[in-house]
Every structure is written in structure tokens, then in C-alpha cells.
Amino acid sequence: MTAAVAMAALVSACASAPPQRQPNLDATLWIQTAAEYDAAARSVYIAAANDLAGLLADSAESAVLEQEGNYSALPPAVILDVDETVLDNSPYQARLLIGGESYDSQSWAAWVNEAAAAAVPGAVEFTQAAVRLGITVFYVTNRRASQEEATRRNLIEAGLPLPGDPDVVLTLDERPDWLSSKSSRRQFVASTHRVLMLVGDDLNDFVDVDGLSVEQRDGVEERFVSYWGERWRMLPNPTYGSWERALFDSDLGLTPSERTNRKAEHLEPGGEW
Ligand SMILES: [Mg+2]
């Protein structure tokens, strides 16, 4: 598709698309074109890399709430989410916008199988710094077990470290108790490793918040204030996530306009306005 044809298709799609999808135009363009996004992601990863040695030296440190027992002598690890944490899937979002389509599991699976996502800025340098310090990098992702092979290909292609052993790509349903909550997989890693740091783009990459309201999510975020910027590092993702589902109470039965209205109720005009 030429640029002109793509542009015409996008303009047409946005004009006819349900309004709830149009905000993703700006969000997707921010990730794809804004130097500000690259700088934000890189800032997170550079600060995280700078703190690895200190976290490594303090054997009392653990980043996972599920870490139990005497873990101080366990080998060190970090846990990273995959999508929008180490792999940038904004081309998939761009395709949805151009095609006037919404997310669905089939088109997502096709994108995953292409293994064509680039690395999020700073992710390669951070993970390589971790490996140089003898820290094992685990990837805990809600991509499905059937997508692990393609995910591995993509991680390698994007320059991310991936040892053959142990299995560091922990996917959804790979084991019976590895559900969409990542808690059991954090616990699994913590049973053999001291986890120094978690990196993600969604609160669920750190602590379970699915089904919580916007206000409850804020409460969880504030409760763990001592973790942010140290053991927990958050990447920006304005395109999708549990933050967005919370705006309409994850009610997937709503029509597009109902969903938009529920979201708009959360706008905060402030003051006497
Ligand atoms: Mg993610």
C-alpha cells in the first residue's frame, strides 16, 4: 500500500469509525512518531540499568510480593512483561486504525506469528546490562503458550537475550495454573531466583488489579509507592491496558457508544467549570 493510499484509508476509517477508537490514533502516533515516547521509555530503562548493581548487592531486596522464605542466597533475576514493555506492537495498532478494525485474537495471532515487532527503546541495552551482571532475564507474558515459539523468534530478532535453558519465556496456559493473573508465574520465578526488579506497562505486571475500579487502582498504586522507581519500573502505554478497561468496568457487552459514554464520565474538568 502506498503512503497516499494508506493515508486515504486512514482518513476514511477514522471518519466512519466508532468514536471510541479514534483516541488510539493519537496514542499510536505518539508511540510511533514522538521523540518524547522514545525518551520516556529510554529514561525508564537507563535508570533501571543504573540501579541493578545496587539491588544485586542488597540480598534483602526482592521486587515480587510473592517472594517467600529465605531468598537471599538465590541467583538473581529480573522479570519483564513482553508487549509494550520489550516489544513494540504499535504496527499492529496502526493496521487496526488503517483497516477500521478493532482488536481481535485472529489478527493479533497473525501479527505475533510475523515476529516483526521491534524492541521498545532502551530494552535491549537494559537486558544486556542485566546479563552482564549475571542476572537472568525472565519474560512473563499473557501471549498464549501456542505463541511462545513465534515470541521467542521475535525476541531474538529484536536483540533481546534469550538463553536456551532455563525456559525464561513464561506464557499464558503453559502450565495449568498459569492464568491471566501473573501472580503464579511471579511465584514460580521467585521459587528459584531472587527477583530484583519488575518491568511492565500495566499494573497487572506488578500486582493483580483486574476488576478493580479506577479509584481502587489508584489506591493500589499509592500503596506501593516505595516500590516505584526502585524495584518496579513502568513503561508508558496509552494505547490499551487494564487502565482503559477499568473506565468501563471491563463490561465487554457495551455498545461502542455506551463504552465511549462510560469513559467520558471519568473526565475531570475541575474547578467551577
Ligand atoms: Mg504489556
Coordinates of C-alpha atoms and ligand atoms in Angstrom, one line a residue:
M1 CA 0.0 0.0 0.0
T2 CA 1.4 3.4 -0.9
A3 CA 1.6 6.1 1.6
A4 CA -1.1 8.1 -0.2
V5 CA -3.5 5.1 -0.3
A6 CA -2.8 4.3 3.3
M7 CA -3.5 7.9 4.3
A8 CA -6.8 8.0 2.4
A9 CA -7.8 4.7 4.0
L10 CA -6.9 6.0 7.4
V11 CA -8.9 9.3 7.0
S12 CA -11.8 7.3 5.7
A13 CA -11.6 4.8 8.6
C14 CA -11.4 7.5 11.2
A15 CA -14.3 9.3 9.7
S16 CA -16.5 6.3 9.8
A17 CA -15.1 4.5 12.9
P18 CA -16.9 4.4 16.2
P19 CA -15.6 7.4 18.2
Q20 CA -14.2 5.2 20.9
R21 CA -11.4 4.1 18.6
Q22 CA -10.3 7.5 17.4
P23 CA -8.3 8.3 20.6
N24 CA -6.0 5.4 19.6
L25 CA -4.9 7.5 16.6
D26 CA -3.0 9.9 18.8
A27 CA -1.9 7.2 21.2
T28 CA -0.5 5.1 18.3
L29 CA 1.1 8.1 16.6
W30 CA 2.7 9.1 19.9
I31 CA 4.4 5.7 20.2
Q32 CA 5.4 5.6 16.6
T33 CA 6.5 9.1 15.9
A34 CA 7.0 11.1 19.1
A35 CA 10.6 11.5 20.2
E36 CA 9.0 12.0 23.6
Y37 CA 7.9 8.4 23.7
D38 CA 11.4 7.1 22.9
A39 CA 12.9 9.4 25.5
A40 CA 10.3 8.3 28.1
A41 CA 11.0 4.6 27.5
R42 CA 14.7 5.1 27.4
S43 CA 14.6 7.1 30.7
V44 CA 12.9 4.2 32.4
Y45 CA 15.4 1.6 31.2
I46 CA 18.5 3.7 31.7
A47 CA 17.5 4.4 35.3
A48 CA 16.7 0.8 35.8
A49 CA 20.1 -0.3 34.5
N50 CA 21.9 2.1 36.7
D51 CA 20.1 0.6 39.8
L52 CA 20.8 -3.0 39.0
A53 CA 24.2 -3.2 40.8
G54 CA 22.8 -1.8 44.0
L55 CA 19.8 -4.1 44.0
L56 CA 22.1 -7.0 43.3
A57 CA 24.4 -6.1 46.3
D58 CA 21.5 -5.9 48.8
S59 CA 20.5 -9.5 49.3
A60 CA 17.5 -8.5 51.4
E61 CA 15.9 -6.9 48.3
S62 CA 13.1 -8.6 46.4
A63 CA 10.7 -7.0 43.9
V64 CA 7.9 -9.6 43.9
L65 CA 5.2 -9.7 46.6
E66 CA 5.1 -13.5 46.1
Q67 CA 8.8 -14.0 47.1
E68 CA 8.8 -16.2 50.2
G69 CA 11.3 -17.9 52.6
N70 CA 15.0 -17.3 52.7
Y71 CA 15.8 -16.0 49.2
S72 CA 18.9 -14.0 49.9
A73 CA 21.2 -16.7 48.5
L74 CA 19.1 -17.5 45.4
P75 CA 20.5 -16.5 42.0
P76 CA 19.3 -13.0 40.8
A77 CA 16.6 -12.4 38.2
V78 CA 14.6 -9.6 36.7
I79 CA 11.0 -10.2 35.3
L80 CA 9.9 -8.2 32.3
D81 CA 6.5 -8.2 30.6
V82 CA 6.7 -8.6 26.7
D83 CA 4.1 -6.5 24.9
E84 CA 4.7 -2.7 25.1
T85 CA 7.5 -3.5 27.6
V86 CA 10.2 -5.1 25.5
L87 CA 8.3 -5.5 22.1
D88 CA 6.6 -2.6 20.4
N89 CA 3.4 -3.7 18.8
S90 CA 2.3 -0.3 17.5
P91 CA 2.4 -1.5 13.9
Y92 CA -0.5 -3.8 14.8
Q93 CA -2.4 -0.8 16.3
A94 CA -1.6 1.1 13.1
R95 CA -3.0 -1.7 11.0
L96 CA -6.3 -1.7 13.0
L97 CA -6.6 2.0 12.5
I98 CA -5.9 1.9 8.8
G99 CA -8.3 -1.0 8.3
G100 CA -11.0 0.5 10.5
E101 CA -10.9 -2.6 12.7
S102 CA -10.9 -3.5 16.4
Y103 CA -8.5 -5.8 18.2
D104 CA -9.4 -9.5 17.7
S105 CA -7.5 -12.6 18.6
Q106 CA -7.1 -13.8 15.0
S107 CA -5.5 -10.6 13.7
W108 CA -3.4 -10.4 16.8
A109 CA -2.2 -14.0 16.3
A110 CA -1.2 -13.3 12.7
W111 CA 0.8 -10.3 13.9
V112 CA 2.5 -12.3 16.6
N113 CA 3.4 -15.0 14.1
E114 CA 5.1 -12.4 11.9
A115 CA 7.6 -12.0 14.8
A116 CA 8.2 -8.5 13.4
A117 CA 7.9 -6.3 16.5
A118 CA 10.9 -4.0 17.2
A119 CA 12.3 -3.6 20.7
V120 CA 11.0 -0.8 22.9
P121 CA 13.7 1.9 23.1
G122 CA 16.2 1.0 25.9
A123 CA 15.0 -2.6 26.4
V124 CA 17.9 -4.2 24.6
E125 CA 20.5 -2.2 26.5
F126 CA 18.9 -2.9 29.9
T127 CA 18.5 -6.6 29.4
Q128 CA 22.1 -6.9 28.1
A129 CA 23.3 -5.0 31.1
A130 CA 21.4 -7.4 33.4
V131 CA 23.0 -10.4 31.6
R132 CA 26.5 -8.9 32.0
L133 CA 25.8 -8.7 35.8
G134 CA 24.9 -12.4 35.9
I135 CA 21.2 -11.7 36.2
T136 CA 18.7 -14.0 34.5
V137 CA 16.0 -12.2 32.4
F138 CA 12.6 -13.7 32.6
Y139 CA 9.7 -12.7 30.3
V140 CA 6.2 -13.2 31.8
T141 CA 3.7 -12.6 29.1
N142 CA 0.0 -13.1 28.5
R143 CA 0.7 -14.2 25.0
R144 CA -0.5 -17.8 24.8
A145 CA 1.6 -20.9 25.0
S146 CA 0.9 -21.6 21.4
Q147 CA 2.5 -18.3 20.6
E148 CA 5.7 -19.0 22.5
E149 CA 7.8 -20.1 19.5
A150 CA 6.9 -17.0 17.5
T151 CA 7.5 -14.8 20.6
R152 CA 11.0 -16.4 21.0
R153 CA 11.8 -15.7 17.4
N154 CA 10.7 -12.1 17.8
L155 CA 12.7 -11.5 21.0
I156 CA 15.8 -12.9 19.4
E157 CA 15.3 -10.9 16.2
A158 CA 14.8 -7.8 18.3
G159 CA 18.1 -8.3 20.1
L160 CA 16.8 -9.4 23.5
P161 CA 18.8 -12.0 25.4
L162 CA 17.2 -15.5 25.4
P163 CA 19.1 -18.4 26.8
G164 CA 18.2 -21.9 25.8
D165 CA 18.0 -23.0 29.4
P166 CA 16.1 -22.4 31.6
D167 CA 12.8 -21.6 29.9
V168 CA 12.6 -17.8 30.6
V169 CA 9.5 -17.2 28.4
L170 CA 6.6 -17.9 30.7
T171 CA 3.4 -17.8 28.7
L172 CA -0.3 -17.9 29.5
D173 CA -1.6 -21.5 29.9
E174 CA 1.9 -23.0 29.6
R175 CA 1.0 -24.7 32.9
P176 CA -2.4 -25.3 34.2
D177 CA -2.2 -22.7 37.0
W178 CA -0.6 -20.0 34.7
L179 CA -3.7 -17.9 34.2
S180 CA -4.1 -14.3 33.1
S181 CA -3.1 -13.2 36.6
K182 CA 0.7 -13.2 36.5
S183 CA 1.0 -13.9 40.3
S184 CA 1.5 -17.7 40.0
R185 CA 4.3 -17.1 37.4
R186 CA 6.0 -14.5 39.6
Q187 CA 5.8 -17.0 42.4
F188 CA 7.3 -19.7 40.1
V189 CA 10.3 -17.5 39.3
A190 CA 10.7 -16.5 42.9
S191 CA 10.9 -20.1 44.0
T192 CA 14.3 -20.4 42.3
H193 CA 15.5 -16.8 42.0
R194 CA 15.7 -13.6 44.0
V195 CA 13.8 -11.2 41.8
L196 CA 15.5 -7.8 41.8
M197 CA 13.1 -5.8 39.5
L198 CA 9.8 -6.0 37.7
V199 CA 9.3 -4.0 34.4
G200 CA 5.9 -3.6 32.8
D201 CA 3.4 -1.3 31.1
D202 CA 0.4 -2.4 33.1
L203 CA -0.3 -2.5 36.9
N204 CA -1.1 -6.2 36.5
D205 CA 2.6 -6.8 35.6
F206 CA 3.4 -5.9 39.3
V207 CA 0.3 -6.7 41.4
D208 CA -3.2 -8.1 40.5
V209 CA -5.7 -5.3 39.8
D210 CA -8.0 -6.9 37.3
G211 CA -11.6 -6.0 38.0
L212 CA -10.7 -3.1 40.3
S213 CA -12.2 0.4 39.7
V214 CA -10.3 3.4 38.7
E215 CA -10.2 4.6 42.3
Q216 CA -9.2 1.2 43.7
R217 CA -6.4 1.0 41.1
D218 CA -5.2 4.4 42.3
G219 CA -5.2 3.1 45.9
V220 CA -3.0 0.1 44.9
E221 CA -0.6 2.3 43.0
E222 CA -0.2 4.6 46.1
R223 CA 0.1 1.6 48.5
F224 CA 3.3 0.5 46.7
V225 CA 4.9 4.0 46.4
S226 CA 8.1 2.6 47.9
Y227 CA 8.5 0.2 45.0
W228 CA 8.1 2.6 42.1
G229 CA 11.3 3.9 40.6
E230 CA 13.3 1.2 42.5
R231 CA 12.1 -2.4 42.3
W232 CA 9.1 -1.6 39.9
R233 CA 9.5 0.3 36.6
M234 CA 6.6 1.3 34.5
L235 CA 6.7 1.9 30.7
P236 CA 4.1 4.3 29.2
N237 CA 1.3 2.7 27.1
P238 CA -1.5 4.9 26.2
T239 CA -2.9 2.5 23.5
Y240 CA -4.5 -0.2 25.7
G241 CA -4.4 -2.0 29.0
S242 CA -6.3 -2.6 32.2
W243 CA -6.3 1.2 32.9
E244 CA -8.6 1.5 29.8
R245 CA -10.9 -1.5 30.7
A246 CA -11.4 0.0 34.2
L247 CA -13.0 3.1 32.7
F248 CA -16.0 0.9 31.6
D249 CA -15.8 -1.7 34.3
S250 CA -14.5 -4.3 31.7
D251 CA -18.1 -4.6 30.5
L252 CA -17.4 -6.1 27.1
G253 CA -21.2 -6.3 26.3
L254 CA -21.5 -2.5 25.9
T255 CA -22.0 -1.0 22.5
P256 CA -19.2 1.3 21.2
S257 CA -21.2 4.4 22.0
E258 CA -22.1 3.1 25.5
R259 CA -18.4 2.4 26.1
T260 CA -17.4 5.9 25.0
N261 CA -20.0 7.4 27.3
R262 CA -18.8 5.4 30.3
K263 CA -15.3 6.5 29.6
A264 CA -16.3 10.2 29.2
E265 CA -17.9 10.1 32.7
H266 CA -14.3 9.9 34.1
L267 CA -13.2 13.2 32.6
E268 CA -12.3 15.6 35.3
P269 CA -13.0 19.2 34.2
G270 CA -12.1 20.6 37.7
G271 CA -12.8 23.9 39.4
E272 CA -16.1 25.7 38.9
W273 CA -16.5 24.6 35.3
Ligands
MG1 MG 2.4 -5.4 28.3

